[in-house]
Tab-separated table of C-alpha atoms in Angstrom:
chain	number	residue	atom	x	y	z
M	1	UNK	CA	0.000	0.000	0.000
M	2	UNK	CA	2.514	2.538	1.203
M	3	UNK	CA	4.913	1.735	-1.579
M	4	UNK	CA	2.166	2.188	-4.148
M	5	UNK	CA	1.326	5.668	-2.951
M	6	UNK	CA	4.973	6.513	-2.936
M	7	UNK	CA	5.711	5.488	-6.439
M	8	UNK	CA	2.731	7.414	-7.785
M	9	UNK	CA	3.607	10.456	-5.773
M	10	UNK	CA	7.127	10.669	-7.106
M	11	UNK	CA	7.889	13.081	-9.920
M	12	UNK	CA	5.566	16.021	-9.685
M	13	UNK	CA	4.604	14.904	-6.189
M	14	UNK	CA	1.005	15.713	-6.887
M	15	UNK	CA	-0.854	12.490	-7.607
M	16	UNK	CA	-2.141	11.304	-4.314
M	17	UNK	CA	-4.456	8.499	-5.258
M	18	UNK	CA	-2.848	5.154	-4.855
M	19	UNK	CA	-3.085	2.668	-7.672
M	20	UNK	CA	-5.563	0.377	-5.860
M	21	UNK	CA	-7.941	3.255	-5.212
M	22	UNK	CA	-7.744	4.354	-8.806
M	23	UNK	CA	-8.411	0.808	-9.939
M	24	UNK	CA	-11.374	0.670	-7.581
M	25	UNK	CA	-12.780	3.939	-8.936
M	26	UNK	CA	-12.442	2.723	-12.463
M	27	UNK	CA	-14.122	-0.567	-11.612
M	28	UNK	CA	-16.994	1.231	-9.909
M	29	UNK	CA	-17.537	3.574	-12.857
M	30	UNK	CA	-17.476	0.733	-15.340
M	31	UNK	CA	-19.767	-1.566	-13.404
M	32	UNK	CA	-22.126	0.812	-11.648
M	33	UNK	CA	-25.126	-0.615	-13.500
M	34	UNK	CA	-24.426	-4.127	-12.395
M	35	UNK	CA	-24.943	-5.647	-9.037
M	36	UNK	CA	-21.575	-5.229	-7.313
M	37	UNK	CA	-20.450	-5.861	-3.804
M	38	UNK	CA	-17.598	-4.480	-1.760
M	39	UNK	CA	-15.749	-7.755	-2.298
M	40	UNK	CA	-15.915	-7.292	-6.082
M	41	UNK	CA	-14.495	-3.790	-5.877
M	42	UNK	CA	-11.799	-4.983	-3.512
M	43	UNK	CA	-10.875	-7.789	-5.879
M	44	UNK	CA	-10.490	-5.311	-8.720
M	45	UNK	CA	-8.255	-3.150	-6.590
M	46	UNK	CA	-6.156	-6.081	-5.360
M	47	UNK	CA	-6.764	-5.120	-1.733
M	48	UNK	CA	-8.781	-6.821	0.962
M	49	UNK	CA	-12.213	-5.273	1.530
M	50	UNK	CA	-11.019	-3.827	4.790
M	51	UNK	CA	-7.813	-2.483	3.259
M	52	UNK	CA	-9.740	-0.904	0.399
M	53	UNK	CA	-12.187	0.701	2.759
M	54	UNK	CA	-9.409	2.278	4.773
M	55	UNK	CA	-7.554	3.490	1.671
M	56	UNK	CA	-10.715	4.879	0.104
M	57	UNK	CA	-11.703	6.694	3.255
M	58	UNK	CA	-8.246	8.166	3.599
M	59	UNK	CA	-7.821	9.250	0.000
M	60	UNK	CA	-11.312	9.949	-1.238
M	61	UNK	CA	-13.006	10.725	2.042
M	62	UNK	CA	-15.979	8.439	1.459
M	63	UNK	CA	-16.421	4.702	1.546
M	64	UNK	CA	-16.350	2.721	-1.706
M	65	UNK	CA	-20.054	1.946	-1.418
M	66	UNK	CA	-20.892	5.620	-0.895
M	67	UNK	CA	-18.852	6.408	-3.940
M	68	UNK	CA	-20.724	3.744	-5.907
M	69	UNK	CA	-24.004	5.284	-4.834
M	70	UNK	CA	-22.998	8.735	-6.057
M	71	UNK	CA	-21.946	7.308	-9.413
M	72	UNK	CA	-25.328	5.616	-9.697
M	73	UNK	CA	-27.164	8.816	-8.808
M	74	UNK	CA	-25.228	10.526	-11.537
M	75	UNK	CA	-26.381	7.800	-13.925
M	76	UNK	CA	-29.992	8.281	-12.892
M	77	UNK	CA	-29.634	11.998	-13.469
M	78	UNK	CA	-28.157	11.463	-16.909
M	79	UNK	CA	-30.847	9.018	-17.989
M	80	UNK	CA	-33.652	11.256	-16.775
M	81	UNK	CA	-32.161	14.152	-18.645
M	82	UNK	CA	-31.794	12.176	-21.829
M	83	UNK	CA	-35.312	10.796	-21.754
M	84	UNK	CA	-37.336	11.329	-24.909
M	85	UNK	CA	-40.943	12.450	-24.605
M	86	UNK	CA	-42.350	9.488	-26.472
M	87	UNK	CA	-40.394	7.062	-24.353
M	88	UNK	CA	-42.727	7.093	-21.322
M	89	UNK	CA	-39.848	6.554	-18.980
M	90	UNK	CA	-40.577	6.480	-15.271
M	91	UNK	CA	-38.347	7.443	-12.388
M	92	UNK	CA	-38.832	3.988	-10.895
M	93	UNK	CA	-37.598	2.369	-14.075
M	94	UNK	CA	-34.449	4.461	-14.131
M	95	UNK	CA	-33.873	3.806	-10.444
M	96	UNK	CA	-34.109	0.061	-11.044
M	97	UNK	CA	-31.770	0.335	-13.981
M	98	UNK	CA	-29.168	1.799	-11.655
M	99	UNK	CA	-29.771	-0.827	-8.983
M	100	UNK	CA	-31.579	1.292	-6.451
M	101	UNK	CA	-33.864	-1.118	-4.629
M	102	UNK	CA	-35.814	1.649	-2.945
M	103	UNK	CA	-37.073	4.428	-5.214
M	104	UNK	CA	-38.094	6.650	-2.305
M	105	UNK	CA	-34.658	6.590	-0.758
M	106	UNK	CA	-33.071	7.197	-4.127
M	107	UNK	CA	-35.333	10.224	-4.640
M	108	UNK	CA	-34.302	11.684	-1.293
M	109	UNK	CA	-30.623	11.260	-2.084
M	110	UNK	CA	-31.193	12.662	-5.563
M	111	UNK	CA	-32.874	15.732	-4.184
M	112	UNK	CA	-30.051	16.355	-1.749
M	113	UNK	CA	-27.504	16.247	-4.561
M	114	UNK	CA	-29.357	17.978	-7.412
M	115	UNK	CA	-31.728	20.179	-5.436
M	116	UNK	CA	-34.841	18.979	-7.284
M	117	UNK	CA	-36.963	15.863	-7.398
M	118	UNK	CA	-36.008	13.301	-10.043
M	119	UNK	CA	-39.523	13.513	-11.473
M	120	UNK	CA	-39.003	17.245	-12.027
M	121	UNK	CA	-35.919	16.551	-14.100
M	122	UNK	CA	-37.850	14.083	-16.185
M	123	UNK	CA	-40.859	16.346	-16.685
M	124	UNK	CA	-38.942	19.519	-17.319
M	125	UNK	CA	-36.567	18.076	-19.810
M	126	UNK	CA	-38.962	15.991	-21.751
M	127	UNK	CA	-42.125	18.047	-21.607
M	128	UNK	CA	-41.735	21.701	-22.310
M	129	UNK	CA	-39.426	24.113	-23.984
M	130	UNK	CA	-38.575	27.536	-22.647
M	131	UNK	CA	-41.739	29.166	-23.895
M	132	UNK	CA	-43.763	26.754	-21.822
M	133	UNK	CA	-45.226	25.275	-24.962
M	134	UNK	CA	-45.328	21.570	-25.258
M	135	UNK	CA	-42.486	20.234	-27.351
M	136	UNK	CA	-43.680	19.141	-30.742
M	137	UNK	CA	-44.623	15.527	-30.858
M	138	UNK	CA	-42.945	13.827	-33.748
M	139	UNK	CA	-45.651	13.699	-36.365
M	140	UNK	CA	-43.177	13.506	-39.200
M	141	UNK	CA	-43.111	10.163	-40.896
M	142	UNK	CA	-46.852	9.652	-40.493
M	143	UNK	CA	-48.102	9.916	-44.036
M	144	UNK	CA	-45.684	12.783	-44.433
M	145	UNK	CA	-45.255	12.338	-48.158
M	146	UNK	CA	-48.993	12.119	-48.636
M	147	UNK	CA	-49.660	15.564	-47.327
M	148	UNK	CA	-49.892	18.273	-49.970
M	149	UNK	CA	-46.796	20.392	-50.116
M	150	UNK	CA	-45.198	23.038	-52.304
M	151	UNK	CA	-42.145	25.235	-52.512
M	152	UNK	CA	-42.267	28.979	-52.258
M	153	UNK	CA	-39.520	31.266	-53.506
M	154	UNK	CA	-39.313	34.640	-51.804
M	155	UNK	CA	-36.810	36.583	-53.809
M	156	UNK	CA	-35.419	39.418	-51.683
M	157	UNK	CA	-32.911	42.103	-52.529
M	158	UNK	CA	-31.116	43.534	-49.523
M	159	UNK	CA	-29.167	46.763	-49.239
M	160	UNK	CA	-26.329	47.100	-46.764
M	161	UNK	CA	-26.325	50.394	-44.871
M	162	UNK	CA	-23.735	49.536	-42.242
M	163	UNK	CA	-22.410	46.018	-41.738
M	164	UNK	CA	-20.991	46.647	-38.254
M	165	UNK	CA	-24.233	48.122	-37.011
M	166	UNK	CA	-26.059	45.123	-38.425
M	167	UNK	CA	-23.773	42.669	-36.619
M	168	UNK	CA	-24.101	44.495	-33.324
M	169	UNK	CA	-27.847	44.668	-33.703
M	170	UNK	CA	-28.144	40.924	-34.361
M	171	UNK	CA	-25.974	40.102	-31.361
M	172	UNK	CA	-28.030	42.356	-29.152
M	173	UNK	CA	-31.281	40.803	-30.326
M	174	UNK	CA	-29.962	37.327	-29.648
M	175	UNK	CA	-28.618	38.204	-26.224
M	176	UNK	CA	-32.075	39.335	-25.213
M	177	UNK	CA	-34.298	36.923	-27.037
M	178	UNK	CA	-34.398	33.237	-27.600
M	179	UNK	CA	-31.352	31.639	-29.127
M	180	UNK	CA	-30.885	28.298	-30.818
M	181	UNK	CA	-28.814	27.284	-27.800
M	182	UNK	CA	-27.125	29.097	-24.916
M	183	UNK	CA	-24.450	31.448	-26.188
M	184	UNK	CA	-25.269	30.872	-29.833
M	185	UNK	CA	-24.289	33.683	-32.167
M	186	UNK	CA	-24.182	33.367	-35.923
M	187	UNK	CA	-20.958	33.961	-37.776
M	188	UNK	CA	-20.199	34.610	-41.421
M	189	UNK	CA	-20.481	37.345	-44.005
M	190	UNK	CA	-23.225	39.934	-44.288
M	191	UNK	CA	-25.173	37.720	-46.677
M	192	UNK	CA	-25.028	34.758	-44.285
M	193	UNK	CA	-26.232	36.921	-41.436
M	194	UNK	CA	-29.096	38.441	-43.406
M	195	UNK	CA	-30.111	34.954	-44.514
M	196	UNK	CA	-30.026	33.937	-40.861
M	197	UNK	CA	-32.190	36.844	-39.703
M	198	UNK	CA	-34.785	36.383	-42.426
M	199	UNK	CA	-34.863	32.618	-41.953
M	200	UNK	CA	-35.490	33.158	-38.287
M	201	UNK	CA	-38.387	35.505	-38.995
M	202	UNK	CA	-39.799	32.981	-41.418
M	203	UNK	CA	-39.738	30.182	-38.863
M	204	UNK	CA	-41.411	32.402	-36.327
M	205	UNK	CA	-44.126	33.470	-38.736
M	206	UNK	CA	-44.777	29.899	-39.886
M	207	UNK	CA	-45.009	28.581	-36.344
M	208	UNK	CA	-47.566	31.262	-35.490
M	209	UNK	CA	-49.914	29.862	-38.096
M	210	UNK	CA	-51.798	26.667	-37.322
M	211	UNK	CA	-52.177	23.971	-39.893
M	212	UNK	CA	-48.865	24.167	-41.739
M	213	UNK	CA	-45.362	22.889	-41.163
M	214	UNK	CA	-42.301	24.644	-42.494
M	215	UNK	CA	-40.339	21.752	-43.937
M	216	UNK	CA	-37.190	23.474	-45.061
M	217	UNK	CA	-35.552	26.815	-45.640
M	218	UNK	CA	-32.892	27.142	-48.310
M	219	UNK	CA	-31.123	30.447	-48.572
M	220	UNK	CA	-29.643	30.997	-52.010
M	221	UNK	CA	-27.432	34.054	-52.157
M	222	UNK	CA	-26.628	35.890	-55.375
M	223	UNK	CA	-24.182	38.801	-55.565
M	224	UNK	CA	-24.157	41.126	-58.578
M	225	UNK	CA	-21.454	40.709	-61.220
M	226	UNK	CA	-19.178	43.649	-62.234
M	227	UNK	CA	-21.898	44.961	-64.570
M	228	UNK	CA	-24.329	45.023	-61.701
M	229	UNK	CA	-26.367	42.116	-63.049
M	230	UNK	CA	-27.370	39.168	-60.973
M	231	UNK	CA	-26.524	35.760	-62.390
M	232	UNK	CA	-29.708	33.862	-63.048
M	233	UNK	CA	-30.626	31.387	-60.372
M	234	UNK	CA	-32.669	28.331	-61.006
M	235	UNK	CA	-34.157	26.227	-58.285
M	236	UNK	CA	-32.307	23.009	-57.740
M	237	UNK	CA	-34.811	20.431	-58.813
M	238	UNK	CA	-34.874	18.170	-55.884
M	239	UNK	CA	-37.823	15.993	-55.300
M	240	UNK	CA	-38.772	13.787	-52.429
M	241	UNK	CA	-37.118	10.985	-54.368
M	242	UNK	CA	-33.534	10.630	-55.509
M	243	UNK	CA	-32.087	13.922	-56.694
M	244	UNK	CA	-31.491	14.488	-60.362
M	245	UNK	CA	-27.800	14.230	-60.983
M	246	UNK	CA	-27.412	15.804	-64.398
M	247	UNK	CA	-28.417	19.203	-63.059
M	248	UNK	CA	-25.447	19.293	-60.836
M	249	UNK	CA	-22.849	20.796	-63.107
M	250	UNK	CA	-25.004	23.773	-63.967
M	251	UNK	CA	-26.066	24.581	-60.500
M	252	UNK	CA	-22.951	24.391	-58.411
M	253	UNK	CA	-23.203	28.051	-57.516
M	254	UNK	CA	-26.717	27.691	-56.230
M	255	UNK	CA	-25.431	25.661	-53.328
M	256	UNK	CA	-25.070	27.962	-50.325
M	257	UNK	CA	-22.622	25.493	-48.833
M	258	UNK	CA	-20.315	26.003	-51.743
M	259	UNK	CA	-20.450	29.732	-51.347
M	260	UNK	CA	-19.685	29.801	-47.663
M	261	UNK	CA	-16.905	27.237	-47.916
T	1	UNK	CA	-20.796	44.191	-22.799
T	2	UNK	CA	-17.424	45.823	-23.123
T	3	UNK	CA	-15.813	46.644	-26.431
T	4	UNK	CA	-12.808	44.548	-25.603
T	5	UNK	CA	-14.973	41.556	-24.917
T	6	UNK	CA	-16.799	41.969	-28.209
T	7	UNK	CA	-13.518	42.301	-30.091
T	8	UNK	CA	-12.135	39.176	-28.454
T	9	UNK	CA	-15.286	37.238	-29.174
T	10	UNK	CA	-15.288	38.193	-32.826
T	11	UNK	CA	-11.582	37.282	-33.085
T	12	UNK	CA	-12.387	33.854	-31.640
T	13	UNK	CA	-15.279	33.418	-34.022
T	14	UNK	CA	-13.352	34.509	-37.072
T	15	UNK	CA	-10.620	31.928	-36.643
T	16	UNK	CA	-7.827	34.481	-36.340
T	17	UNK	CA	-6.834	32.886	-33.036
T	18	UNK	CA	-4.687	29.778	-33.428
T	19	UNK	CA	-5.832	26.555	-31.765
T	20	UNK	CA	-2.915	26.659	-29.345
T	21	UNK	CA	-3.944	30.158	-28.235
T	22	UNK	CA	-7.623	29.446	-27.611
T	23	UNK	CA	-7.075	29.690	-23.840
T	24	UNK	CA	-5.539	33.187	-24.007
T	25	UNK	CA	-8.716	35.305	-24.248
T	26	UNK	CA	-10.193	33.667	-21.158
T	27	UNK	CA	-7.175	34.563	-19.038
T	28	UNK	CA	-7.093	38.085	-20.384
T	29	UNK	CA	-10.745	38.862	-19.799
T	30	UNK	CA	-11.564	37.016	-16.607
T	31	UNK	CA	-10.147	37.149	-13.052
T	32	UNK	CA	-8.326	33.831	-13.387
T	33	UNK	CA	-4.701	32.751	-13.496
T	34	UNK	CA	-4.919	29.993	-16.050
T	35	UNK	CA	-7.124	28.251	-18.557
T	36	UNK	CA	-7.227	25.092	-20.575
T	37	UNK	CA	-9.414	24.233	-23.531
T	38	UNK	CA	-9.904	20.538	-24.140
T	39	UNK	CA	-12.000	18.066	-25.941
T	40	UNK	CA	-13.395	15.508	-23.532
T	41	UNK	CA	-15.163	12.218	-23.698
T	42	UNK	CA	-16.603	10.113	-26.461
T	43	UNK	CA	-16.527	10.617	-29.425
T	44	UNK	CA	-14.251	13.609	-29.673
T	45	UNK	CA	-11.536	12.155	-27.469
T	46	UNK	CA	-9.605	13.478	-24.495
T	47	UNK	CA	-7.128	16.055	-25.627
T	48	UNK	CA	-5.868	19.351	-24.300
T	49	UNK	CA	-6.000	21.746	-27.240
T	50	UNK	CA	-4.702	24.820	-25.491
T	51	UNK	CA	-3.408	25.352	-21.947
T	52	UNK	CA	-2.099	28.644	-20.621
T	53	UNK	CA	0.226	27.058	-18.059
T	54	UNK	CA	1.374	23.823	-16.428
T	55	UNK	CA	-1.226	23.892	-13.684
T	56	UNK	CA	-4.028	24.304	-16.205
T	57	UNK	CA	-2.882	21.280	-18.188
T	58	UNK	CA	-2.362	19.372	-14.953
T	59	UNK	CA	-6.002	19.977	-13.980
T	60	UNK	CA	-7.042	18.485	-17.307
T	61	UNK	CA	-4.746	15.545	-16.948
T	62	UNK	CA	-6.109	14.623	-13.528
T	63	UNK	CA	-9.618	14.672	-14.927
T	64	UNK	CA	-8.651	12.602	-17.955
T	65	UNK	CA	-7.113	10.046	-15.606
T	66	UNK	CA	-9.854	9.914	-13.032
T	67	UNK	CA	-12.783	10.280	-15.356
T	68	UNK	CA	-14.389	12.617	-12.877
T	69	UNK	CA	-14.229	16.276	-11.934
T	70	UNK	CA	-15.855	19.596	-12.804
T	71	UNK	CA	-15.184	19.247	-16.547
T	72	UNK	CA	-17.019	15.951	-16.796
T	73	UNK	CA	-19.801	17.387	-14.704
T	74	UNK	CA	-20.036	20.504	-16.878
T	75	UNK	CA	-20.291	18.336	-19.981
T	76	UNK	CA	-22.857	16.018	-18.442
T	77	UNK	CA	-25.035	18.818	-17.114
T	78	UNK	CA	-24.402	21.080	-20.106
T	79	UNK	CA	-23.951	23.870	-17.605
T	80	UNK	CA	-21.061	25.733	-16.021
T	81	UNK	CA	-19.694	24.275	-12.796
T	82	UNK	CA	-18.479	26.996	-10.455
T	83	UNK	CA	-16.245	26.109	-7.522
T	84	UNK	CA	-15.189	29.437	-6.081
T	85	UNK	CA	-13.526	27.903	-3.035
T	86	UNK	CA	-12.418	24.409	-3.869
T	87	UNK	CA	-10.251	23.954	-0.771
T	88	UNK	CA	-12.973	24.628	1.735
T	89	UNK	CA	-16.264	24.156	-0.026
T	90	UNK	CA	-15.609	21.575	-2.701
T	91	UNK	CA	-18.477	19.679	-4.233
T	92	UNK	CA	-18.819	16.121	-3.032
T	93	UNK	CA	-19.528	14.899	-6.521
T	94	UNK	CA	-15.902	14.300	-7.378
T	95	UNK	CA	-14.042	13.292	-4.238
T	96	UNK	CA	-11.084	11.753	-6.006
T	97	UNK	CA	-10.524	14.829	-8.114
T	98	UNK	CA	-10.798	17.167	-5.140
T	99	UNK	CA	-8.234	15.139	-3.322
T	100	UNK	CA	-5.845	15.070	-6.263
T	101	UNK	CA	-6.116	18.764	-6.997
T	102	UNK	CA	-5.506	19.726	-3.376
T	103	UNK	CA	-1.805	19.567	-4.097
T	104	UNK	CA	-1.975	22.098	-6.887
T	105	UNK	CA	-2.040	25.859	-6.486
T	106	UNK	CA	-5.771	25.950	-7.115
T	107	UNK	CA	-8.178	27.894	-4.935
T	108	UNK	CA	-11.058	28.339	-7.357
T	109	UNK	CA	-12.027	26.296	-10.367
T	110	UNK	CA	-14.629	26.908	-13.048
T	111	UNK	CA	-15.586	24.547	-15.815
T	112	UNK	CA	-17.638	25.545	-18.841
T	113	UNK	CA	-19.053	23.015	-21.274
T	114	UNK	CA	-17.968	23.392	-24.878
T	115	UNK	CA	-20.914	22.472	-27.014
T	116	UNK	CA	-22.260	22.957	-30.454
T	117	UNK	CA	-25.986	22.511	-30.167
T	118	UNK	CA	-26.559	18.944	-29.056
T	119	UNK	CA	-22.930	17.954	-29.535
T	120	UNK	CA	-20.912	17.842	-26.359
T	121	UNK	CA	-17.367	18.462	-27.416
T	122	UNK	CA	-15.313	19.314	-24.389
T	123	UNK	CA	-14.779	21.861	-21.666
T	124	UNK	CA	-12.948	24.997	-20.703
T	125	UNK	CA	-11.293	24.931	-17.267
T	126	UNK	CA	-10.432	28.156	-15.519
T	127	UNK	CA	-8.554	28.341	-12.243
T	128	UNK	CA	-7.412	30.964	-9.788
T	129	UNK	CA	-4.802	30.299	-7.086
T	130	UNK	CA	-7.000	31.844	-4.384
T	131	UNK	CA	-10.736	31.498	-3.724
T	132	UNK	CA	-12.385	33.791	-6.277
T	133	UNK	CA	-16.023	34.386	-7.105
T	134	UNK	CA	-17.185	34.954	-10.676
T	135	UNK	CA	-19.792	37.648	-11.250
T	136	UNK	CA	-22.872	36.625	-13.248
T	137	UNK	CA	-21.709	38.812	-16.116
T	138	UNK	CA	-18.354	37.056	-16.140
T	139	UNK	CA	-20.075	33.675	-16.166
T	140	UNK	CA	-22.087	34.866	-19.174
T	141	UNK	CA	-18.941	36.066	-20.921
T	142	UNK	CA	-17.103	32.818	-20.272
T	143	UNK	CA	-20.114	30.897	-21.617
T	144	UNK	CA	-20.180	32.979	-24.780
T	145	UNK	CA	-16.462	32.455	-25.315
T	146	UNK	CA	-16.857	28.707	-24.716
T	147	UNK	CA	-19.640	28.525	-27.258
T	148	UNK	CA	-17.447	30.331	-29.794
T	149	UNK	CA	-14.698	27.820	-29.042
T	150	UNK	CA	-17.213	25.028	-29.689
T	151	UNK	CA	-17.550	25.901	-33.338
T	152	UNK	CA	-13.764	25.948	-33.631
T	153	UNK	CA	-13.263	22.569	-31.966
T	154	UNK	CA	-15.931	20.967	-34.104
T	155	UNK	CA	-14.441	22.365	-37.294
T	156	UNK	CA	-11.061	21.119	-36.135
T	157	UNK	CA	-12.313	17.585	-35.484
T	158	UNK	CA	-14.018	17.435	-38.842
T	159	UNK	CA	-10.955	18.806	-40.618
T	160	UNK	CA	-8.785	16.224	-38.871
T	161	UNK	CA	-10.424	13.380	-40.754
T	162	UNK	CA	-9.813	15.180	-44.002
T	163	UNK	CA	-11.951	16.362	-46.873
T	164	UNK	CA	-13.196	13.495	-48.958
T	165	UNK	CA	-12.968	11.158	-45.990
T	166	UNK	CA	-15.705	8.880	-44.843
T	167	UNK	CA	-17.801	11.654	-43.404
T	168	UNK	CA	-18.291	13.800	-46.455
T	169	UNK	CA	-18.884	11.917	-49.588
T	170	UNK	CA	-18.291	14.181	-52.604
T	171	UNK	CA	-20.643	12.434	-54.998
T	172	UNK	CA	-23.089	14.972	-56.451
T	173	UNK	CA	-26.173	13.110	-55.322
T	174	UNK	CA	-24.816	12.992	-51.771
T	175	UNK	CA	-24.019	16.667	-51.813
T	176	UNK	CA	-27.449	17.497	-53.061
T	177	UNK	CA	-29.027	15.451	-50.331
T	178	UNK	CA	-26.852	17.019	-47.666
T	179	UNK	CA	-27.748	20.448	-48.998
T	180	UNK	CA	-31.421	19.609	-48.881
T	181	UNK	CA	-31.099	18.292	-45.326
T	182	UNK	CA	-29.355	21.515	-44.344
T	183	UNK	CA	-32.517	23.343	-45.381
T	184	UNK	CA	-34.602	21.046	-43.211
T	185	UNK	CA	-32.340	21.685	-40.225
T	186	UNK	CA	-32.750	25.411	-40.897
T	187	UNK	CA	-36.489	25.010	-40.583
T	188	UNK	CA	-35.922	23.392	-37.183
T	189	UNK	CA	-33.313	25.680	-35.639
T	190	UNK	CA	-32.381	29.353	-35.708
T	191	UNK	CA	-28.839	28.950	-36.991
T	192	UNK	CA	-26.939	29.867	-40.135
T	193	UNK	CA	-26.741	27.576	-43.160
T	194	UNK	CA	-23.065	27.003	-42.477
T	195	UNK	CA	-23.765	25.991	-38.891
T	196	UNK	CA	-26.585	23.686	-39.981
T	197	UNK	CA	-24.143	21.972	-42.293
T	198	UNK	CA	-21.558	21.768	-39.514
T	199	UNK	CA	-24.199	20.242	-37.257
T	200	UNK	CA	-24.923	17.503	-39.798
T	201	UNK	CA	-21.231	16.798	-40.192
T	202	UNK	CA	-20.664	16.800	-36.435
T	203	UNK	CA	-23.591	14.469	-35.910
T	204	UNK	CA	-22.126	12.151	-38.542
T	205	UNK	CA	-18.686	12.384	-36.987
T	206	UNK	CA	-20.022	11.560	-33.539
T	207	UNK	CA	-21.723	8.453	-34.869
T	208	UNK	CA	-18.995	7.494	-37.301
T	209	UNK	CA	-21.485	7.493	-40.126
T	210	UNK	CA	-21.378	9.181	-43.516
T	211	UNK	CA	-22.980	12.621	-43.645
T	212	UNK	CA	-25.196	11.407	-46.464
T	213	UNK	CA	-26.868	8.853	-44.203
T	214	UNK	CA	-27.503	11.486	-41.574
T	215	UNK	CA	-28.961	13.705	-44.300
T	216	UNK	CA	-31.300	10.885	-45.332
T	217	UNK	CA	-32.515	10.535	-41.759
T	218	UNK	CA	-33.156	14.265	-41.568
T	219	UNK	CA	-35.043	14.248	-44.865
T	220	UNK	CA	-37.220	11.314	-43.874
T	221	UNK	CA	-38.018	12.947	-40.535
T	222	UNK	CA	-36.325	10.149	-38.631
T	223	UNK	CA	-33.894	12.605	-37.093
T	224	UNK	CA	-35.002	15.984	-35.815
T	225	UNK	CA	-33.234	18.733	-33.940
T	226	UNK	CA	-35.390	20.321	-31.285
T	227	UNK	CA	-35.052	22.880	-28.586
T	228	UNK	CA	-35.981	21.508	-25.247
T	229	UNK	CA	-35.433	23.171	-21.895
T	230	UNK	CA	-32.943	25.574	-23.449
T	231	UNK	CA	-30.907	22.777	-24.971
T	232	UNK	CA	-30.895	21.208	-28.371
T	233	UNK	CA	-31.777	17.578	-28.415
T	234	UNK	CA	-31.706	15.093	-31.193
T	235	UNK	CA	-34.769	12.918	-31.504
T	236	UNK	CA	-34.207	9.735	-33.383
């Protein structure tokens, strides 16, 4: 034992966990979902159960079984967070998955670590988005192709008054309003940013109207040539089926991905 | 927010900062001694991309070794983990890490998740030698910087497998399909076309699948990106 700590502590003198304790931690993390006993952890650490307990207490400040419990709680938390709405997952199920025999006791421990009830985690993360609206149930795939649909081209021409002011204004709007995800800010040229702003408005407008679903938004940017003319832009002719390959050569430039690359 | 902060943020976003210097802006703008920027966990791998000093890289190393600590927690919770007095009021969630870091000159430790939408890429670790609180505005700034770093790390990972590799198939029909799927992602999320494309590629990278297959799933509605509780989730 002592010699193990010593040899790990040499060099920088900063690693204080002995090899057996590290082995035990690794074993616990890898096997937390199985039924494991102190003897199993001890065997993995090559110490006796009593020796492991003493080493763990000294180095980690909790017993191996307490450590195992906290790893399992973490697992419960993760699974609750990752639950999908359609999955109908219950707290009891997750608790069983992580080998908690008593859901009530697990819930108490969970609350003391995470500050909220496990059921709250499950409900909050799988039920509602930040607006308090119910997250859209996945209706796609149900006779999706059978529903009538069409494409609409809104051809806009945009004038740039002041690019810096525009950038600052977009950032400010996003800092105050809802963003795609925390800290998200768009990057790119003026055209990319204008496409972003208008696309955003489009999504908002479409979601305010009942009875339609906005399937896709495809910005297609055209800049004037030296004579001030815009190159003609044809819609890429994609269908629901396999795309038409022969069109490709002619329409390279209509791919916004090509232009931003 | 301050002009200097905005300038730094736009420098980070523009790619003018080299990978090895990604930790520099954090140290300059925030009341911390050191910083490390790392990718963590599956599938992006454990790697320190930029560390401002030895202690910062040491903090990463301990967490790589132990598989626990504020970074892992920040990634799991998709939220910053703020330990303003790690010597006296350390969280009990990572006992082994706390013990190991006790021997370093670390009084306060902050971990910010590095994400790109639903993709959890890594973390930024900040430390101060003495107990130090972070003001809410500083937490917000560090989060914004971390998010900007996220785009960089993702681009870096994708570039590392090379253009024309397994992830992006250059066949015209594939490209067309990926383009089309980008439009569908744009109808689901308020992001730019370039970021939607990056998201598809990142999703493919994380699953070791060709981008074209991911695009097919998006087109058929099998895969959707949705905002839920302030986070982006993938429903498959």
